[in-house]
Coordinates of C-alpha atoms (C1' of nucleotides) in Angstrom, one line a residue:
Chain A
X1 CA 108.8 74.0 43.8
X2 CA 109.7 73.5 47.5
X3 CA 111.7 70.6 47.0
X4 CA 111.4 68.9 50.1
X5 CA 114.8 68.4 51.2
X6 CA 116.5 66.1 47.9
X7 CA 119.5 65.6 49.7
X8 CA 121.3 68.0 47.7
X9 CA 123.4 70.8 49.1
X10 CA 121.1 73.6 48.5
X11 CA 117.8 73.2 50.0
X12 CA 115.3 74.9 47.5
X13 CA 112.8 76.4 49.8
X14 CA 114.7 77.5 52.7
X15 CA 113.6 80.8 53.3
X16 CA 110.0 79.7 53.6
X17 CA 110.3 76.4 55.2
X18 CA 112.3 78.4 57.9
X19 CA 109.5 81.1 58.3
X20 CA 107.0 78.4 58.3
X21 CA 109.0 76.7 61.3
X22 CA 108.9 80.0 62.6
X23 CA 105.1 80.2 63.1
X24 CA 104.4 77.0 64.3
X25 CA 107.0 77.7 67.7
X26 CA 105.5 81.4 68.0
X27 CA 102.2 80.0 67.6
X28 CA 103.0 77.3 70.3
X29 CA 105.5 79.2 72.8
X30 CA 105.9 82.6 71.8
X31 CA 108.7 84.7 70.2
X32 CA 110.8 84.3 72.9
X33 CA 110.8 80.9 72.6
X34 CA 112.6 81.4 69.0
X35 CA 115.9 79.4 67.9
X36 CA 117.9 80.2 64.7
X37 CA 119.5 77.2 65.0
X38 CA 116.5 75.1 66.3
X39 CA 115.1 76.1 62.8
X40 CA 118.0 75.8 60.9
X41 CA 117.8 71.9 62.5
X42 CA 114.0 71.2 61.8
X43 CA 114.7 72.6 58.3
X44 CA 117.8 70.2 57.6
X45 CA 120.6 72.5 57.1
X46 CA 124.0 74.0 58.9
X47 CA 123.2 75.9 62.0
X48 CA 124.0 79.2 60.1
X49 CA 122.0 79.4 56.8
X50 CA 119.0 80.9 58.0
X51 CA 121.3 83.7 58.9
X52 CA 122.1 84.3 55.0
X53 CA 118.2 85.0 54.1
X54 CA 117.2 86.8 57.8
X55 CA 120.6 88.1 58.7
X56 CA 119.8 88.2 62.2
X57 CA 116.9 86.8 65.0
X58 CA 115.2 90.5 64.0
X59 CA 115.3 89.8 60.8
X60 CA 113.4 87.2 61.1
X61 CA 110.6 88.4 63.1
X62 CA 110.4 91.3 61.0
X63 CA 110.6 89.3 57.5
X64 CA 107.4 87.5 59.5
X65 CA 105.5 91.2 60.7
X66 CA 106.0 91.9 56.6
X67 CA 104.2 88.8 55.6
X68 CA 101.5 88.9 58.3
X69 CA 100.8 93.1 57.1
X70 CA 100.5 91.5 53.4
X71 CA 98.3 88.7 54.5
X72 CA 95.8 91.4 56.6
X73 CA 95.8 93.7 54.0
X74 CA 94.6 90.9 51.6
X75 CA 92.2 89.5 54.2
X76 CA 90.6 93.1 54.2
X77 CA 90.1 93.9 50.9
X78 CA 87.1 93.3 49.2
X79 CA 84.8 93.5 52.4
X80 CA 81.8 95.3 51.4
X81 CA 81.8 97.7 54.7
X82 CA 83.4 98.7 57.8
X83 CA 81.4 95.5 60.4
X84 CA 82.5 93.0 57.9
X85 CA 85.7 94.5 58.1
X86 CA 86.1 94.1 61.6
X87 CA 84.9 90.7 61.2
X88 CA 88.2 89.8 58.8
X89 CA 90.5 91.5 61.2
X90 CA 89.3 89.1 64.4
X91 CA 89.1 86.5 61.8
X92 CA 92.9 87.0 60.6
X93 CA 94.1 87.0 64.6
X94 CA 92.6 83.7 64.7
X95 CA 94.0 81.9 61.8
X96 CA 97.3 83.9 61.8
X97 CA 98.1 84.6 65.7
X98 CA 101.5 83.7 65.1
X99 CA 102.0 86.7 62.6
X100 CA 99.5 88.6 64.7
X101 CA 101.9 88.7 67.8
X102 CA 105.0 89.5 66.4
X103 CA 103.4 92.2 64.3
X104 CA 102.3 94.2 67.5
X105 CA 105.9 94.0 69.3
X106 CA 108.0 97.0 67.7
X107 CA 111.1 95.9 69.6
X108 CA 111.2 92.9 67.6
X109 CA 111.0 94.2 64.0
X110 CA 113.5 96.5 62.4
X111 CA 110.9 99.3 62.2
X112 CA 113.0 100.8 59.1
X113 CA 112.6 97.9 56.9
X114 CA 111.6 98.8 53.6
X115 CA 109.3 95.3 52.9
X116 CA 107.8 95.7 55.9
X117 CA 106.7 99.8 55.5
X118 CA 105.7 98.9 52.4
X119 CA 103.3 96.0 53.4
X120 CA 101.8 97.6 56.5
X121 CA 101.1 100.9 54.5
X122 CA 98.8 98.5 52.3
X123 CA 97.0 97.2 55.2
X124 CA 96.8 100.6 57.1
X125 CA 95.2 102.0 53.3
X126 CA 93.0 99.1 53.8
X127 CA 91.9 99.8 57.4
X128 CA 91.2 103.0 56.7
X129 CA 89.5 102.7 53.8
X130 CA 86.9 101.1 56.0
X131 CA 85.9 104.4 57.6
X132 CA 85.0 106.0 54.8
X133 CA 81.9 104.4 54.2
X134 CA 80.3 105.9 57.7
X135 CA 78.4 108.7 57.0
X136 CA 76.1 108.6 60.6
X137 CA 79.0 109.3 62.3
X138 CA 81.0 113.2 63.6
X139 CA 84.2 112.1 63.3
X140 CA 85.3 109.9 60.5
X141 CA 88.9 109.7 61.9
X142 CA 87.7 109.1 65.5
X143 CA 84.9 106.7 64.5
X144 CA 87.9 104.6 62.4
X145 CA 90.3 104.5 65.6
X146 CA 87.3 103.4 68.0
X147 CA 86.4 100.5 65.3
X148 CA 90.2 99.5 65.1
X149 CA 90.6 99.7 69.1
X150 CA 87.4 97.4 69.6
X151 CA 88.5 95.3 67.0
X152 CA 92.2 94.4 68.0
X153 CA 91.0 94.5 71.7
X154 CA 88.6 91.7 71.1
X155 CA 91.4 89.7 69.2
X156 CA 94.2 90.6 71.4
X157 CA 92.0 89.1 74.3
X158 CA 90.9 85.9 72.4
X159 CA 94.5 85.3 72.1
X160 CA 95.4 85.8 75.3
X161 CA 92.5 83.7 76.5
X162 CA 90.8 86.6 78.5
X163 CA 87.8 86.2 77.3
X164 CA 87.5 82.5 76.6
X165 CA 84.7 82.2 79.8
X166 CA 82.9 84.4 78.5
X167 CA 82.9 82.9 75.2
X168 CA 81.5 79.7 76.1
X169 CA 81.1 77.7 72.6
X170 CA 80.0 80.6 70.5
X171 CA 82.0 81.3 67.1
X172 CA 84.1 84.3 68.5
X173 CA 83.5 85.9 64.6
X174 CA 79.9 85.9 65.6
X175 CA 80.1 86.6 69.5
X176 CA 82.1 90.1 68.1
X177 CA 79.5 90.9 65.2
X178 CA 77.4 91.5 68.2
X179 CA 80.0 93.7 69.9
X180 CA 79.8 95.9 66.5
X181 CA 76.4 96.5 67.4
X182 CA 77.3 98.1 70.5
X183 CA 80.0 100.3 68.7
X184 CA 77.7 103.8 67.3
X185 CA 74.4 102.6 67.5
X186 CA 74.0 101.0 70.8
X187 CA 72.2 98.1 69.8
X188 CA 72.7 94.4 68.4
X189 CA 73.3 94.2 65.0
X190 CA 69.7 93.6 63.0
X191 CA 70.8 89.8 62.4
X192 CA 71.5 88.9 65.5
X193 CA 68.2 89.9 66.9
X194 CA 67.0 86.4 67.7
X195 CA 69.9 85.8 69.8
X196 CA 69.7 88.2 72.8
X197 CA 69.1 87.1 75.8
Chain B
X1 CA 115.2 101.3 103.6
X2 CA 116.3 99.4 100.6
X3 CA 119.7 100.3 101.3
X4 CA 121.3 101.2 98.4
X5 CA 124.3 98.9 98.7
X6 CA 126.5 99.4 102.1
X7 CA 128.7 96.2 100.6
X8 CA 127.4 93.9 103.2
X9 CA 127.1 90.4 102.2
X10 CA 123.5 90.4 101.8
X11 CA 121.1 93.2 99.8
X12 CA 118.3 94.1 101.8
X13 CA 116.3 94.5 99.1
X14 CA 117.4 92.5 96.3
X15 CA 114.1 91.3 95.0
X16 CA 112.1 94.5 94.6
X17 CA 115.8 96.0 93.3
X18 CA 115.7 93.4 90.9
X19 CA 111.7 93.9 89.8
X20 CA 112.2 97.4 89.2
X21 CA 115.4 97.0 87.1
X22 CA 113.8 94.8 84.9
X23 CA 110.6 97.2 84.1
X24 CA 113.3 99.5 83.2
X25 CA 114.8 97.4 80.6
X26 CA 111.1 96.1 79.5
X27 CA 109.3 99.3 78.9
X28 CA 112.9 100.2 77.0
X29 CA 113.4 96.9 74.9
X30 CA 110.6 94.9 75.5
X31 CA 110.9 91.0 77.8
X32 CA 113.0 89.3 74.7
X33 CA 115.5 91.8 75.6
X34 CA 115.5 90.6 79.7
X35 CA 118.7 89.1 81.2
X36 CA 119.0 87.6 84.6
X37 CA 122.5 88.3 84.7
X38 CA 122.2 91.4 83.1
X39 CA 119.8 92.3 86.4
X40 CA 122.1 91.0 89.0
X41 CA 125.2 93.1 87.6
X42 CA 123.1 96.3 87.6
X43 CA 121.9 95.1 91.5
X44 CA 125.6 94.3 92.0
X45 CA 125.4 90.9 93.2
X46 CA 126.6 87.9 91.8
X47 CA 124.9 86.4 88.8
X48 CA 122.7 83.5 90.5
X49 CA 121.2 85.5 92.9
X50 CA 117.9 86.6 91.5
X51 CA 117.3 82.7 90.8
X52 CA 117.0 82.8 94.8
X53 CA 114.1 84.8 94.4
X54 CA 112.3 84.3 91.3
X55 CA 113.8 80.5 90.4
X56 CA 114.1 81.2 86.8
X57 CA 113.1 83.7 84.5
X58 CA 109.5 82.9 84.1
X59 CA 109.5 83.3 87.6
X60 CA 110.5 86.8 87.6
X61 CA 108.1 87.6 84.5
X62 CA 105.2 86.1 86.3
X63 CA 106.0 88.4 90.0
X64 CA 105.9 90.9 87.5
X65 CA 102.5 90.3 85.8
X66 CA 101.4 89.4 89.9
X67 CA 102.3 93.2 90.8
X68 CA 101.0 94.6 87.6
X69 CA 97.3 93.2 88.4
X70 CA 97.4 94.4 91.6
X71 CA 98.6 97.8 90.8
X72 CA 95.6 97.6 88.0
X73 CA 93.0 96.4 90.6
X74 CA 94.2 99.6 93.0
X75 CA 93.6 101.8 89.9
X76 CA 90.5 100.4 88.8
X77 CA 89.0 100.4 92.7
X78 CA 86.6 103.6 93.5
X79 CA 86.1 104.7 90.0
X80 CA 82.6 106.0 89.6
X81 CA 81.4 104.6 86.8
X82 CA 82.7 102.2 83.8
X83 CA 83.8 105.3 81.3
X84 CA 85.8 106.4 84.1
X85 CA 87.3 102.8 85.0
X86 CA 88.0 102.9 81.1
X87 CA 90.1 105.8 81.3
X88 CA 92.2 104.2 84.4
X89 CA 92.3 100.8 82.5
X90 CA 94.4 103.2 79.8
X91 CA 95.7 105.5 82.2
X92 CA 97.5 101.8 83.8
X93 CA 98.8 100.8 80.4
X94 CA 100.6 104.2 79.6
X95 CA 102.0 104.8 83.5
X96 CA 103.2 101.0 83.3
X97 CA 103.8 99.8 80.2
X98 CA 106.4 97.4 80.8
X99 CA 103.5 95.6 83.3
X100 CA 100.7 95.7 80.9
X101 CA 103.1 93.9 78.6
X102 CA 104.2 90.9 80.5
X103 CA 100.6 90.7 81.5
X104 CA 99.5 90.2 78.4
X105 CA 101.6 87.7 77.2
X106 CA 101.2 84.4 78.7
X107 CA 103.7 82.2 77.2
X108 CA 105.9 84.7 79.6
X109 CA 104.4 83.2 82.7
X110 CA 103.5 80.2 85.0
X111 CA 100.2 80.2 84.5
X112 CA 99.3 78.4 87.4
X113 CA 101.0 80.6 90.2
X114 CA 98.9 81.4 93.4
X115 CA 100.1 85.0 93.4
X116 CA 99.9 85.4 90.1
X117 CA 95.8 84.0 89.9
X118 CA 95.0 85.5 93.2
X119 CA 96.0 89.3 91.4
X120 CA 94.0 88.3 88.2
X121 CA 90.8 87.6 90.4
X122 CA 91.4 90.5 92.1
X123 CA 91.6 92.5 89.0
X124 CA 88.8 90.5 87.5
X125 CA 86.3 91.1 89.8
X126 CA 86.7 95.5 89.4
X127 CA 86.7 95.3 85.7
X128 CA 83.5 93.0 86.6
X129 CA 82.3 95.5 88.7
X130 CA 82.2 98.4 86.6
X131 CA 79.6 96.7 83.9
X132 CA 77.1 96.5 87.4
X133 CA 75.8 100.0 86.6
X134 CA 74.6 99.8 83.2
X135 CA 71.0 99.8 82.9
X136 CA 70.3 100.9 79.4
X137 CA 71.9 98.0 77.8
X138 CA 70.5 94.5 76.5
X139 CA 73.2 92.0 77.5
X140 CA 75.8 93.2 80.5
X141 CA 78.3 90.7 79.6
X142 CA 78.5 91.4 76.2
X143 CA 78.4 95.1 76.6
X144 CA 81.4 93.8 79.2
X145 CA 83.5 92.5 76.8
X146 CA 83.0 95.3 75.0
X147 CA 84.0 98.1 77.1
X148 CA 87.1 96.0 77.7
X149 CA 88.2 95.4 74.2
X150 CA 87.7 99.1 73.1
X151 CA 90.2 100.3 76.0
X152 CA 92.6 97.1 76.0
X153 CA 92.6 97.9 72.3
X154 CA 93.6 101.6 72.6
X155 CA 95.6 100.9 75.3
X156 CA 97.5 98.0 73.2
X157 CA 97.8 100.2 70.0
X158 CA 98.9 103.4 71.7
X159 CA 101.8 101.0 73.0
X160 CA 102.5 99.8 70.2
X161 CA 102.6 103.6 68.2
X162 CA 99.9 102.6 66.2
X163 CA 97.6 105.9 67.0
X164 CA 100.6 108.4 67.0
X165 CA 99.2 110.0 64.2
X166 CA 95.4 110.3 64.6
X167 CA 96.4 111.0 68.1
X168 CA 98.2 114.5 67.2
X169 CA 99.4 116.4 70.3
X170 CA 96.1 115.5 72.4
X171 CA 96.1 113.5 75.5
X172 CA 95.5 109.9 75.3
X173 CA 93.1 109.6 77.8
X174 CA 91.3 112.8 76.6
X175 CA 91.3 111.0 73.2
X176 CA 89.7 107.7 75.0
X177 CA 86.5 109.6 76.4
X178 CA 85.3 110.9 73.2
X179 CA 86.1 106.7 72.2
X180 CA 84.0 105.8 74.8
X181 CA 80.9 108.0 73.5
X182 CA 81.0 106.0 70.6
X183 CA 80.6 102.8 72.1
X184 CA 76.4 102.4 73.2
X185 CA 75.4 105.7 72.6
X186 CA 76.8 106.4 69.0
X187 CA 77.0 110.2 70.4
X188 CA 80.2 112.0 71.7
X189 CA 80.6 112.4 75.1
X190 CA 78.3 115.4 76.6
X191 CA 81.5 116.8 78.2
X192 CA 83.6 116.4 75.0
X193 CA 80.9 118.6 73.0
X194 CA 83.0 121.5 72.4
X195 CA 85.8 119.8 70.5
X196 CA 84.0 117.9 68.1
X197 CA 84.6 119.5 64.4
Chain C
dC1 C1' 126.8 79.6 122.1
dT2 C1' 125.0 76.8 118.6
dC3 C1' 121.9 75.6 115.3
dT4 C1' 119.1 76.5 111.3
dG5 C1' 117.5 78.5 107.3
dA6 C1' 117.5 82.4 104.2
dA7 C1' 120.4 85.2 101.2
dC8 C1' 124.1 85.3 98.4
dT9 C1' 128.6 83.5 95.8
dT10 C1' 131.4 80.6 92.9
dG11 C1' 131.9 77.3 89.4
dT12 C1' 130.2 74.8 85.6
dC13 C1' 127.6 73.1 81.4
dA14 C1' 124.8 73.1 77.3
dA15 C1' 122.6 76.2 74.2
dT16 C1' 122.3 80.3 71.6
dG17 C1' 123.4 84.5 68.5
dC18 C1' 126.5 86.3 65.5
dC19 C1' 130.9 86.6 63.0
dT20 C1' 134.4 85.0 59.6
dA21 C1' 136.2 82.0 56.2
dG22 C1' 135.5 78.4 53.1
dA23 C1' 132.9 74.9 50.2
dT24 C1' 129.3 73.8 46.7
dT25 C1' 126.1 74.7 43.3
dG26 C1' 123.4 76.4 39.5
dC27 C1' 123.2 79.8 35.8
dG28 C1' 124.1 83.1 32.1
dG29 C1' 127.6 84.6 28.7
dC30 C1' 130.6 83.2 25.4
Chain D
dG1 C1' 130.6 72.9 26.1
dC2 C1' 132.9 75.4 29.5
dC3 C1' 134.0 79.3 32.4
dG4 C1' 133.3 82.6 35.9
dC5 C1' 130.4 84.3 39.3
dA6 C1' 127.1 85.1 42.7
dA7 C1' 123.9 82.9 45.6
dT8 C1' 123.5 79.4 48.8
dC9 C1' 125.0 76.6 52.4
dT10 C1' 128.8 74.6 55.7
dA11 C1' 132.2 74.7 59.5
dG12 C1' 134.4 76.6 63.4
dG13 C1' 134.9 79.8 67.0
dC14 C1' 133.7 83.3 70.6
dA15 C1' 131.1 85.8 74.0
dT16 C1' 126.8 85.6 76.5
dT17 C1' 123.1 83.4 78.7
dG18 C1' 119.9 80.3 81.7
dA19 C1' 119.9 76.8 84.8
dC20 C1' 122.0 73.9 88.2
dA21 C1' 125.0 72.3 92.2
dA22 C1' 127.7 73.1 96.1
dG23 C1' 129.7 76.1 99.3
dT24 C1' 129.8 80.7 102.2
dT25 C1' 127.9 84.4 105.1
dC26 C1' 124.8 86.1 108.2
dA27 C1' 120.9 86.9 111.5
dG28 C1' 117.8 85.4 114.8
dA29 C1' 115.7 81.7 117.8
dG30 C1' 116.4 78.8 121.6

DNA sequence: CTCTGAACTTGTCAATGCCTAGATTGCGGC
DNA sequence: GCCGCAATCTAGGCATTGACAAGTTCAGAG
């Protein structure tokens, strides 16, 4: 599969290699900074065939915002409870920030896209399933919103490099286990005791 | 002032004219949707003058980002304490959402522009100051970065209609202070104690 | 009155998004 | 084995845009 390019008229892999192009220039420069045709050349082909699998620049982005939902969703699953959780969803901003981005700018995405619904309503099942496991807590629904808030905070500010200073060398997985200890109980998580100050 | 227009060869007020415009057509379709030209038609001038002003379109992005950290640093001035200074750190994103955007996406600006760095600081050092006053609380940086990544989170996901929902009918920066009572003290806010349940 | 620089205009070029029409290919039915 | 057909990709064109260069208007200093 993924025939690299065989010289033959139809590429193989297009669709992929072109969304693969796609993250490496958001990754580096942004979604503004995104060519059709500037993928359509790194990928080998006429100027317009991207335009066949994405229709349009939206299409695109939001084919992208679908993938990175599916990706999250998997990333969360399976995470025995709701710090660990938070933990994946830093975790994923960092590996994927390229998805990450674009799926947090609704004026990119065609927000009626049926792939996209579809893999976001996995990942919001999965973010919410999270909460349910807090039992020390008034308001589930609040509690869930506050843990979501700190978490995409933190990772919207490591990408943006606010918070790089403050980071120093520290693993930034680690440096936000020990804002979850902050988050209900006020203190730093048990296993991090040997760390403060 | 800024004379509306009285077809006189020069503006008057061209670059603030031009500012505003474009937080119109952010906060409506977002900074991929931001044309110089488009700007200087609605201004009524020809299409290169904004360059005069701004040089490119990075430029103007970055002015942009420049005003929005002042306006922030205003708003986060002569808060009492850091819940409160949360609340105006929301309060910002939702009274100037196309600002907080461009802020918040670097790729959009010239990182190394005077005005633009001189703002940050300025900014920087109130969000700084608002972590000054906690006493009961092992590590202020940390607690720091946390208090900022629970309110840039909620500020980011209300933009971005991910909180619609849980939100209901209920002011936003209502909804914030009974976030912040979750963060150190794991306890709602004293004067949020009626509404809980 | 002139000189100077800021503010704005006009013209141009390469690049892009998107549209339409056409070419090529592989695949299933017969 | 071959035929038709739909998916895939090519080719060309048009309107719009960002950036640049060179010229024009204007206001204020001296």
């Amino acid at each position: 599969m993924t025939r690299t390019s065989r010289s033959s008229y139809h590429h193989g892999g297009l669709r992929q290699a072109v969304l693969d192009a796609a993250l490496d220039v958001i990754a580096a420069e942004g979604p503004g900074a995104l060519s059709l045709r500037d993928l359509a050349r790194r990928a080998g082909v006429s100027h317009a065939a991207p335009a066949h699998h994405f229709k349009d620049r939206t299409g695109l982005l939001t084919a992208l915002a679908a993938e990175g939902y599916a990706l999250l969703a998997e990333a969360l699953a399976s995470a025995p409870e709701l710090r660990e959780r938070g933990v994946r969803y830093v975790r994923f901003a960092v590996e994927h920030p390229a998805h990450f981005q674009v799926m947090f700018q609704p004026e990119l995405l065609r927000a009626d896209d049926p792939d996209l619904l579809a893999a976001r309503e996995r990942a919001s099942v999965e973010l919410r399933a999270g909460v349910a496991g807090l039992a020390d807590v008034p308001d589930a629904r609040t509690a869930g919103i506050a843990a979501w808030s700190l978490a995409h905070g933190f990772a919207t500010l490591l990408l943006t490099h606010n918070v790089t200073g403050a980071l120093g060398d520290r693993d930034p997985e680690e440096y936000f286990r020990s804002l979850t200890g902050l988050l209900f109980t006020g203190q730093l998580p048990p296993d991090q005791e040997g760390k403060r100050e």
